[in-house]
CSV table of C-alpha atoms in Angstrom, one decimal:
chain,number,residue,atom,x,y,z
A,1,MET,CA,38.0,19.1,106.2
A,2,TYR,CA,39.8,22.0,106.8
A,3,ALA,CA,40.0,25.3,108.8
A,4,GLN,CA,37.3,27.8,108.9
A,5,MET,CA,36.7,31.1,110.4
A,6,ILE,CA,40.6,31.9,111.4
A,7,LYS,CA,40.9,34.8,113.6
A,8,THR,CA,43.9,36.3,112.2
A,9,VAL,CA,46.4,37.7,115.0
A,10,SER,CA,47.0,41.1,113.5
A,11,SER,CA,46.4,44.9,114.2
A,12,GLY,CA,45.9,45.7,110.4
A,13,VAL,CA,47.5,45.4,107.2
A,14,LYS,CA,50.3,47.7,107.0
A,15,SER,CA,51.8,49.7,104.2
A,16,ARG,CA,55.2,49.5,103.1
A,17,ASP,CA,56.7,52.4,104.6
A,18,GLU,CA,55.0,51.0,108.2
A,19,MET,CA,57.1,48.0,107.6
A,20,SER,CA,60.5,47.5,109.6
A,21,ASP,CA,62.9,46.3,107.1
A,22,GLU,CA,62.6,42.3,107.9
A,23,GLU,CA,59.0,42.8,107.4
A,24,ARG,CA,59.6,44.5,104.3
A,25,ALA,CA,61.8,41.6,103.0
A,26,PHE,CA,59.5,39.2,104.1
A,27,GLN,CA,56.5,40.6,102.4
A,28,ASP,CA,58.5,40.4,99.0
A,29,LYS,CA,59.4,36.9,99.3
A,30,ILE,CA,55.3,36.5,99.7
A,31,ASP,CA,54.6,38.7,97.0
A,32,ARG,CA,57.3,37.0,94.8
A,33,ASP,CA,55.4,33.9,95.5
A,34,ILE,CA,58.5,32.4,97.1
A,35,LYS,CA,57.9,30.0,100.1
A,36,ILE,CA,58.5,30.8,103.4
A,37,GLU,CA,60.7,28.0,105.1
A,38,PRO,CA,60.6,27.1,109.3
A,39,ARG,CA,63.8,28.8,109.9
A,40,ASP,CA,63.2,32.0,108.1
A,41,TRP,CA,62.0,35.6,110.0
A,42,MET,CA,58.3,35.6,110.0
A,43,PRO,CA,56.2,38.1,111.9
A,44,GLU,CA,55.1,36.7,115.3
A,45,ASP,CA,51.7,37.6,114.4
A,46,TYR,CA,51.9,35.1,111.1
A,47,ARG,CA,53.0,32.2,112.7
A,48,LYS,CA,50.4,32.5,115.4
A,49,THR,CA,47.6,33.0,112.9
A,50,LEU,CA,49.1,30.0,110.7
A,51,ILE,CA,49.6,27.8,114.2
A,52,ARG,CA,45.7,28.4,114.6
A,53,GLN,CA,45.0,28.1,110.8
A,54,ILE,CA,47.3,24.7,110.6
A,55,GLY,CA,46.0,23.5,114.1
A,56,GLN,CA,42.4,23.9,113.3
A,57,HIS,CA,43.0,21.7,110.0
A,58,ALA,CA,44.8,19.1,111.8
A,59,HIS,CA,41.8,18.9,114.3
A,60,SER,CA,39.5,18.7,111.7
A,61,GLU,CA,40.6,15.9,109.9
A,62,VAL,CA,41.2,13.8,113.1
A,63,VAL,CA,37.6,14.7,114.5
A,64,GLY,CA,36.2,14.2,111.1
A,65,GLN,CA,37.1,10.7,111.3
A,66,LEU,CA,34.4,9.7,114.2
A,67,PRO,CA,31.4,10.5,111.8
A,68,GLU,CA,32.3,8.7,109.4
A,69,GLY,CA,33.7,5.7,111.7
A,70,ASN,CA,30.0,5.5,112.8
A,71,TRP,CA,29.1,3.4,110.0
A,72,ILE,CA,32.5,1.1,109.7
A,73,THR,CA,31.2,-1.6,111.3
A,74,ARG,CA,27.5,-1.4,109.8
A,75,ALA,CA,28.7,-0.6,106.1
A,76,PRO,CA,26.5,-2.8,103.5
A,77,THR,CA,29.0,-4.7,102.0
A,78,LEU,CA,32.6,-6.2,103.0
A,79,GLU,CA,34.1,-4.1,99.9
A,80,ARG,CA,32.3,-0.8,101.5
A,81,LYS,CA,33.8,-1.7,104.5
A,82,ALA,CA,37.7,-1.6,103.2
A,83,ILE,CA,36.4,1.3,101.5
A,84,LEU,CA,35.6,3.6,104.4
A,85,LEU,CA,38.6,1.8,106.2
A,86,ALA,CA,40.9,3.0,104.2
A,87,LYS,CA,39.2,6.8,103.5
A,88,VAL,CA,38.9,7.0,107.7
A,89,GLN,CA,42.9,6.0,107.8
A,90,ASP,CA,43.8,8.3,105.1
A,91,GLU,CA,42.1,11.3,107.5
A,92,ALA,CA,44.3,10.0,110.1
A,93,GLY,CA,47.5,10.7,108.2
A,94,HIS,CA,46.1,13.8,106.8
A,95,GLY,CA,46.1,14.9,110.4
A,96,LEU,CA,49.7,13.7,111.2
A,97,TYR,CA,51.2,15.9,107.9
A,98,LEU,CA,49.5,18.7,109.5
A,99,TYR,CA,50.3,18.5,112.7
A,100,SER,CA,53.7,18.0,111.9
A,101,SER,CA,54.0,21.4,109.7
A,102,ALA,CA,52.4,23.2,112.7
A,103,GLU,CA,54.8,21.7,114.7
A,104,THR,CA,57.4,23.5,112.6
A,105,LEU,CA,55.9,26.7,114.0
A,106,GLY,CA,57.2,25.8,117.5
A,107,ILE,CA,54.3,24.2,119.1
A,108,THR,CA,54.1,20.8,120.1
A,109,ARG,CA,51.4,18.2,118.9
A,110,ASP,CA,50.7,17.2,122.6
A,111,GLU,CA,50.4,21.2,123.6
A,112,MET,CA,48.0,21.4,120.1
A,113,ILE,CA,45.7,18.3,121.3
A,114,GLU,CA,45.9,19.7,124.8
A,115,LEU,CA,44.5,23.2,123.5
A,116,LEU,CA,41.6,21.5,121.0
A,117,HIS,CA,40.5,19.2,124.4
A,118,GLU,CA,40.0,22.6,126.6
A,119,GLY,CA,37.9,24.1,124.0
A,120,ARG,CA,40.7,26.9,122.9
A,121,MET,CA,41.2,25.3,119.4
A,122,LYS,CA,38.2,24.4,117.1
A,123,TYR,CA,37.6,22.0,114.1
A,124,SER,CA,35.4,22.4,111.3
A,125,SER,CA,31.8,22.7,111.9
A,126,ILE,CA,30.9,19.9,109.6
A,127,PHE,CA,31.6,17.7,112.1
A,128,ASN,CA,29.1,18.8,114.5
A,129,TYR,CA,26.4,17.1,112.5
A,130,PRO,CA,25.2,13.6,112.6
A,131,THR,CA,25.8,10.6,110.2
A,132,LEU,CA,22.1,8.8,110.3
A,133,ASN,CA,21.7,6.7,107.8
A,134,TRP,CA,24.5,4.7,105.2
A,135,ALA,CA,23.9,7.4,102.4
A,136,ASP,CA,25.0,10.3,104.7
A,137,ILE,CA,28.6,8.5,104.3
A,138,GLY,CA,28.2,8.5,100.6
A,139,ALA,CA,27.2,12.5,101.2
A,140,VAL,CA,30.1,13.3,103.2
A,141,GLY,CA,32.8,11.8,101.0
A,142,TRP,CA,30.9,13.3,98.0
A,143,LEU,CA,30.0,16.9,99.6
A,144,VAL,CA,32.1,17.4,102.9
A,145,ASP,CA,35.3,16.0,101.1
A,146,GLY,CA,34.3,18.1,97.9
A,147,ALA,CA,34.5,21.0,99.8
A,148,ALA,CA,37.3,20.5,101.3
A,149,ILE,CA,39.1,20.0,98.0
A,150,ILE,CA,38.3,22.8,96.6
A,151,ASN,CA,39.4,24.7,99.3
A,152,GLN,CA,42.7,22.8,99.8
A,153,VAL,CA,43.4,23.0,96.0
A,154,ALA,CA,43.8,26.6,96.5
A,155,LEU,CA,45.9,26.5,99.4
A,156,GLN,CA,48.2,24.2,97.3
A,157,ARG,CA,49.8,27.9,96.9
A,158,THR,CA,49.9,29.0,100.2
A,159,SER,CA,52.8,30.8,101.2
A,160,TYR,CA,54.3,28.9,104.2
A,161,GLY,CA,56.2,26.0,102.6
A,162,PRO,CA,55.3,23.1,104.7
A,163,TYR,CA,51.8,24.0,104.9
A,164,SER,CA,51.9,24.2,101.0
A,165,ARG,CA,53.5,20.4,100.5
A,166,ALA,CA,51.4,19.2,103.1
A,167,MET,CA,48.2,20.1,101.1
A,168,ILE,CA,49.7,19.0,97.8
A,169,ARG,CA,50.3,15.4,99.5
A,170,ILE,CA,46.6,15.4,100.7
A,171,CYS,CA,45.1,16.7,97.6
A,172,LYS,CA,46.7,13.7,95.8
A,173,GLU,CA,44.7,11.6,98.2
A,174,GLU,CA,41.7,13.4,98.7
A,175,SER,CA,40.0,12.8,95.4
A,176,PHE,CA,39.6,9.0,96.2
A,177,HIS,CA,37.6,10.1,99.2
A,178,ALA,CA,34.9,12.4,97.0
A,179,ARG,CA,34.8,9.7,94.1
A,180,GLN,CA,34.1,6.7,96.9
A,181,GLY,CA,31.5,8.6,98.3
A,182,TYR,CA,29.9,9.9,95.1
A,183,HIS,CA,29.9,6.5,94.0
A,184,ALA,CA,28.3,5.0,97.1
A,185,ILE,CA,25.6,7.6,96.7
A,186,MET,CA,25.1,6.8,93.3
A,187,LYS,CA,24.1,3.2,94.3
A,188,MET,CA,21.7,4.8,96.6
A,189,ALA,CA,19.8,7.3,94.2
A,190,PHE,CA,20.0,4.5,91.8
A,191,GLY,CA,18.5,1.8,94.2
A,192,THR,CA,15.0,0.7,95.5
A,193,PRO,CA,12.6,3.6,96.1
A,194,GLU,CA,13.5,3.5,100.0
A,195,GLN,CA,17.1,3.6,98.9
A,196,LYS,CA,16.6,6.7,96.4
A,197,ARG,CA,14.6,8.6,99.8
A,198,GLN,CA,17.8,8.1,102.0
A,199,ALA,CA,20.0,9.6,99.5
A,200,GLN,CA,17.9,12.6,99.3
A,201,ASP,CA,17.6,12.8,103.0
A,202,ALA,CA,21.2,12.8,103.1
A,203,VAL,CA,21.8,15.7,100.7
A,204,ASN,CA,18.8,17.5,102.2
A,205,ARG,CA,20.4,17.9,105.6
A,206,LEU,CA,24.1,18.1,104.8
A,207,TRP,CA,24.1,20.5,101.9
A,208,PHE,CA,23.9,23.8,104.1
A,209,PRO,CA,26.2,22.7,106.5
A,210,ALA,CA,28.7,21.4,103.5
A,211,LEU,CA,28.2,25.4,102.1
A,212,MET,CA,29.0,26.2,106.1
A,213,MET,CA,32.6,24.8,105.1
A,214,PHE,CA,33.7,28.0,103.9
A,215,GLY,CA,33.0,30.1,106.9
A,216,PRO,CA,31.0,33.2,107.1
A,217,SER,CA,30.4,35.6,104.2
A,218,ASP,CA,33.0,37.8,102.8
A,219,ALA,CA,31.2,40.9,104.7
A,220,GLU,CA,31.4,39.1,107.4
A,221,SER,CA,34.8,37.9,107.4
A,222,VAL,CA,36.6,40.8,108.8
A,223,HIS,CA,40.4,39.2,109.3
A,224,SER,CA,40.7,37.7,105.7
A,225,GLU,CA,42.6,41.0,104.3
A,226,GLN,CA,46.2,40.2,106.2
A,227,SER,CA,45.5,36.7,106.0
A,228,MET,CA,45.4,37.4,101.9
A,229,ALA,CA,48.2,39.3,102.1
A,230,TRP,CA,50.4,36.9,103.4
A,231,LYS,CA,48.9,34.2,101.4
A,232,ILE,CA,47.4,31.9,104.1
A,233,LYS,CA,44.3,32.4,102.6
A,234,VAL,CA,44.0,32.5,98.5
A,235,LYS,CA,40.6,32.6,98.0
A,236,SER,CA,37.9,34.3,99.4
A,237,ASN,CA,34.6,32.5,101.4
A,238,ASP,CA,32.2,33.6,99.1
A,239,GLU,CA,34.6,32.9,95.7
A,240,LEU,CA,34.9,29.3,97.1
A,241,ARG,CA,31.6,28.8,98.3
A,242,ARG,CA,30.3,29.6,94.6
A,243,GLN,CA,32.8,27.3,93.1
A,244,PHE,CA,31.5,24.5,95.1
A,245,VAL,CA,27.9,25.2,93.9
A,246,ASP,CA,28.8,25.5,90.7
A,247,GLN,CA,30.5,22.2,90.7
A,248,THR,CA,28.1,20.2,92.7
A,249,VAL,CA,24.7,21.3,91.5
A,250,PRO,CA,25.1,19.3,88.3
A,251,GLN,CA,26.2,16.3,90.1
A,252,ILE,CA,22.9,16.5,92.1
A,253,GLU,CA,20.8,16.7,89.2
A,254,TYR,CA,22.5,13.4,87.8
A,255,LEU,CA,21.6,11.6,90.5
A,256,GLY,CA,18.1,12.4,89.8
A,257,LEU,CA,17.7,13.6,93.1
A,258,ASP,CA,15.6,16.9,94.1
A,259,LEU,CA,17.8,19.9,94.9
A,260,PRO,CA,18.1,20.4,98.6
A,261,ASP,CA,17.4,24.3,98.2
A,262,PRO,CA,14.5,26.2,95.5
A,263,GLU,CA,16.6,29.0,95.0
A,264,ILE,CA,19.2,27.0,93.3
A,265,LYS,CA,18.8,28.5,89.7
A,266,TRP,CA,21.3,29.4,86.8
A,267,ASN,CA,22.1,32.5,86.0
A,268,GLU,CA,23.1,33.1,82.5
A,269,GLU,CA,24.8,36.7,83.5
A,270,ARG,CA,26.8,35.8,86.0
A,271,GLY,CA,27.5,32.6,84.4
A,272,HIS,CA,27.4,31.1,88.2
A,273,TYR,CA,24.3,29.5,90.1
A,274,ASP,CA,22.2,31.7,92.5
A,275,PHE,CA,21.6,29.7,95.7
A,276,SER,CA,20.1,30.7,99.4
A,277,ASP,CA,22.7,31.9,102.4
A,278,PRO,CA,23.1,28.8,105.2
A,279,ASP,CA,21.6,29.8,108.4
A,280,TRP,CA,24.2,31.8,109.5
A,281,LYS,CA,22.7,31.7,112.9
A,282,GLU,CA,22.7,28.3,113.3
A,283,PHE,CA,26.5,28.1,111.9
A,284,PHE,CA,27.7,30.9,114.7
A,285,ASP,CA,26.0,28.4,117.0
A,286,VAL,CA,27.5,25.5,116.0
A,287,ILE,CA,30.6,26.8,116.5
A,288,LYS,CA,30.1,27.7,119.8
A,289,GLY,CA,29.2,24.4,120.5
A,290,ASN,CA,25.7,24.1,120.0
A,291,GLY,CA,25.7,21.7,117.6
A,292,PRO,CA,23.7,18.1,117.5
A,293,CYS,CA,27.5,16.8,118.2
A,294,ASN,CA,29.4,19.0,119.9
A,295,VAL,CA,29.4,17.4,122.9
A,296,ASP,CA,29.7,13.7,121.8
A,297,ARG,CA,32.6,13.9,119.5
A,298,MET,CA,34.9,16.4,122.1
A,299,LYS,CA,33.7,13.1,124.7
A,300,ASN,CA,35.2,10.6,122.2
A,301,ARG,CA,38.2,12.6,121.2
A,302,LYS,CA,38.9,13.2,125.1
A,303,GLU,CA,38.1,9.3,126.1
A,304,ALA,CA,40.4,8.0,122.9
A,305,TRP,CA,43.1,10.1,124.3
A,306,GLU,CA,42.9,9.4,127.5
A,307,ASP,CA,41.9,5.4,127.0
A,308,GLY,CA,45.3,5.8,124.9
A,309,ALA,CA,47.4,6.8,127.4
A,310,TRP,CA,48.9,3.6,128.2
A,311,VAL,CA,49.9,2.3,125.1
A,312,ARG,CA,51.8,6.0,124.5
A,313,ASP,CA,53.4,5.1,128.5
A,314,GLY,CA,53.9,1.3,127.4
A,315,LEU,CA,56.0,2.0,123.8
A,316,LEU,CA,58.3,4.6,125.8
A,317,ALA,CA,58.7,2.7,128.3
A,318,HIS,CA,59.8,-0.2,126.3
A,319,ALA,CA,61.7,1.9,124.3
A,320,ARG,CA,63.8,3.6,127.3
A,321,LYS,CA,64.1,0.0,128.3
A,322,ARG,CA,66.0,-0.9,125.2
A,323,ALA,CA,67.7,1.8,124.9
A,324,ALA,CA,69.1,1.3,128.4
A,325,ALA,CA,70.1,-2.0,127.8
A,326,LYS,CA,71.4,-1.0,124.5
A,327,VAL,CA,74.0,1.1,126.0
A,328,ALA,CA,74.9,-1.3,128.9
A,329,ALA,CA,75.8,-3.7,126.0
A,330,GLU,CA,78.3,-1.4,124.7
B,1,MET,CA,68.2,3.7,95.0
B,2,SER,CA,68.1,7.2,95.9
B,3,HIS,CA,65.4,8.1,98.9
B,4,ARG,CA,63.2,11.4,99.2
B,5,HIS,CA,62.0,13.1,102.1
B,6,VAL,CA,58.3,12.3,102.4
B,7,GLY,CA,57.4,13.5,105.9
B,8,SER,CA,57.7,13.3,109.8
B,9,LEU,CA,56.4,11.4,112.3
B,10,HIS,CA,56.7,10.4,116.4
B,11,ALA,CA,57.5,7.2,117.3
B,12,PRO,CA,58.9,6.1,120.6
B,13,ASP,CA,61.9,4.4,118.6
B,14,ALA,CA,63.3,3.9,115.3
B,15,GLU,CA,61.5,0.1,115.0
B,16,MET,CA,57.7,1.9,115.7
B,17,ALA,CA,59.0,4.9,113.9
B,18,VAL,CA,59.5,2.4,110.7
B,19,LYS,CA,56.2,1.0,111.3
B,20,ASN,CA,54.4,4.5,111.5
B,21,ALA,CA,56.2,5.5,108.3
B,22,ARG,CA,55.2,2.3,106.8
B,23,ASP,CA,51.2,2.9,107.3
B,24,VAL,CA,51.1,6.5,106.8
B,25,TYR,CA,53.4,7.6,103.8
B,26,THR,CA,53.2,4.0,101.5
B,27,ARG,CA,49.6,4.4,101.4
B,28,ARG,CA,49.6,4.5,97.7
B,29,ASN,CA,52.2,2.1,96.4
B,30,GLU,CA,54.9,4.5,97.4
B,31,GLY,CA,57.2,2.1,99.0
B,32,VAL,CA,60.5,0.7,98.3
B,33,SER,CA,62.3,1.2,101.2
B,34,ILE,CA,62.5,3.3,103.6
B,35,TRP,CA,64.9,5.1,106.0
B,36,VAL,CA,63.9,6.6,109.4
B,37,VAL,CA,66.4,9.5,111.4
B,38,GLU,CA,66.0,11.6,114.7
B,39,ALA,CA,65.1,15.0,113.8
B,40,ARG,CA,67.7,15.8,115.9
B,41,HIS,CA,70.5,14.5,114.2
B,42,ILE,CA,70.1,16.6,111.2
B,43,THR,CA,72.6,19.1,110.3
B,44,ALA,CA,70.9,21.2,107.3
B,45,THR,CA,71.8,24.5,105.6
B,46,ALA,CA,69.3,27.6,106.0
B,47,PRO,CA,67.2,27.9,102.9
B,48,GLY,CA,68.3,31.7,102.9
B,49,ASP,CA,71.6,30.5,102.6
B,50,LYS,CA,70.5,28.8,99.3
B,51,GLY,CA,72.5,31.7,97.2
B,52,PRO,CA,75.5,31.4,98.9
B,53,MET,CA,75.7,27.6,98.9
B,54,PHE,CA,74.5,26.4,95.8
B,55,GLU,CA,75.1,29.3,93.2
B,56,PRO,CA,78.9,29.3,92.7
B,57,SER,CA,78.1,26.1,90.9
B,58,GLU,CA,76.2,28.3,88.0
B,59,SER,CA,79.5,30.2,86.9
B,60,LYS,CA,81.3,26.6,86.5
B,61,VAL,CA,79.7,25.6,83.5
B,62,TYR,CA,82.4,23.5,82.1
B,63,ARG,CA,81.3,20.7,84.8
B,64,HIS,CA,78.8,19.8,82.1
B,65,PRO,CA,80.0,17.3,79.3
B,66,THR,CA,78.2,19.9,76.5
B,67,PHE,CA,80.7,22.5,77.4
B,68,PHE,CA,83.3,20.7,75.1
B,69,ASP,CA,82.8,20.4,71.6
B,70,ILE,CA,83.9,17.4,70.3
B,71,PRO,CA,84.2,16.7,66.4
B,72,GLU,CA,81.7,14.3,65.2
B,73,GLU,CA,84.6,12.5,63.6
B,74,VAL,CA,85.6,11.4,66.8
B,75,GLY,CA,82.6,9.4,67.2
B,76,HIS,CA,80.3,8.5,70.6
B,77,MET,CA,81.8,10.0,73.7
């Protein structure tokens, strides 16, 4: 779960000579791997870009609960249901860690949620794909969380202290997600022919959307130079994607499933797998809001927010009443 | 019992803050006891003041017991 295609707020990377004294001191700290903390001086563009990135990452955690929540009531066993519940609960926690770190940059959680609901902030494209059968839940944990881990492990070294600490905590919890997913899909792949067919179908459908999670190809990522200099992006999209493919192909082979892309082939010379690009037209289409589930996801998010308003209001009213009674008693 | 900062959360009151903290920050057996404090009640030093605040203690090595050599004959001290 994470951010993709963040438009960096910047007018281009400045050379040291073009920087003000404050900017130079800031960049020096980053170059020396000293974390930037909330009350430190930071360029306005750094702050704005981070709000976008961490906010989108937080939204992804929360919206990411929807495709999985879809299967909680239909999990095949009580144990799988408890595991899935625990996983989805983790995602809510991850959302909270990330909203909290974004809040240190001077935006409130409510403001970010409002921006999401107005369509002015995004979440990862992957959650706009449906989870059609139980094997999809296995594939989501294994492939989607697997892809997220690769990105998030790199981001543990990001320059902004609160974001880095959130990533460290999330990574500790995330490997449970990937492993429970692989475990679930192993059961399917080694099960009846029908179960195996469903596992294959899930891998076929989710493979390219998972590759898209890393964002457009490096040639298309026009904004990454500044984000790299600020160390809020640590590795390039293509580098992370390649790492994911190298890690995942043997896992597909172990399951005895067909590779979802006929072009996947070990390249001895490069020491990596060759593979096909995802359909980038589809990617940009999904980002624009035209994926299979964009409308549903946003409708569910807004409903949850609006239908839950009376609970939030009630809790606040109760807290105020009790506080007033306490003051009166004193 | 030494407590460690684990994270932030929103809650309408202290009681709910403890409940939320339990749900969010003790899902992996990390919980022993929870303290919650409203952020506005925290006064903190700035990370940039790290040097002036804490470096002076570096030059006072005699505050550590190992600074003093005690003859072996004296025994454990």
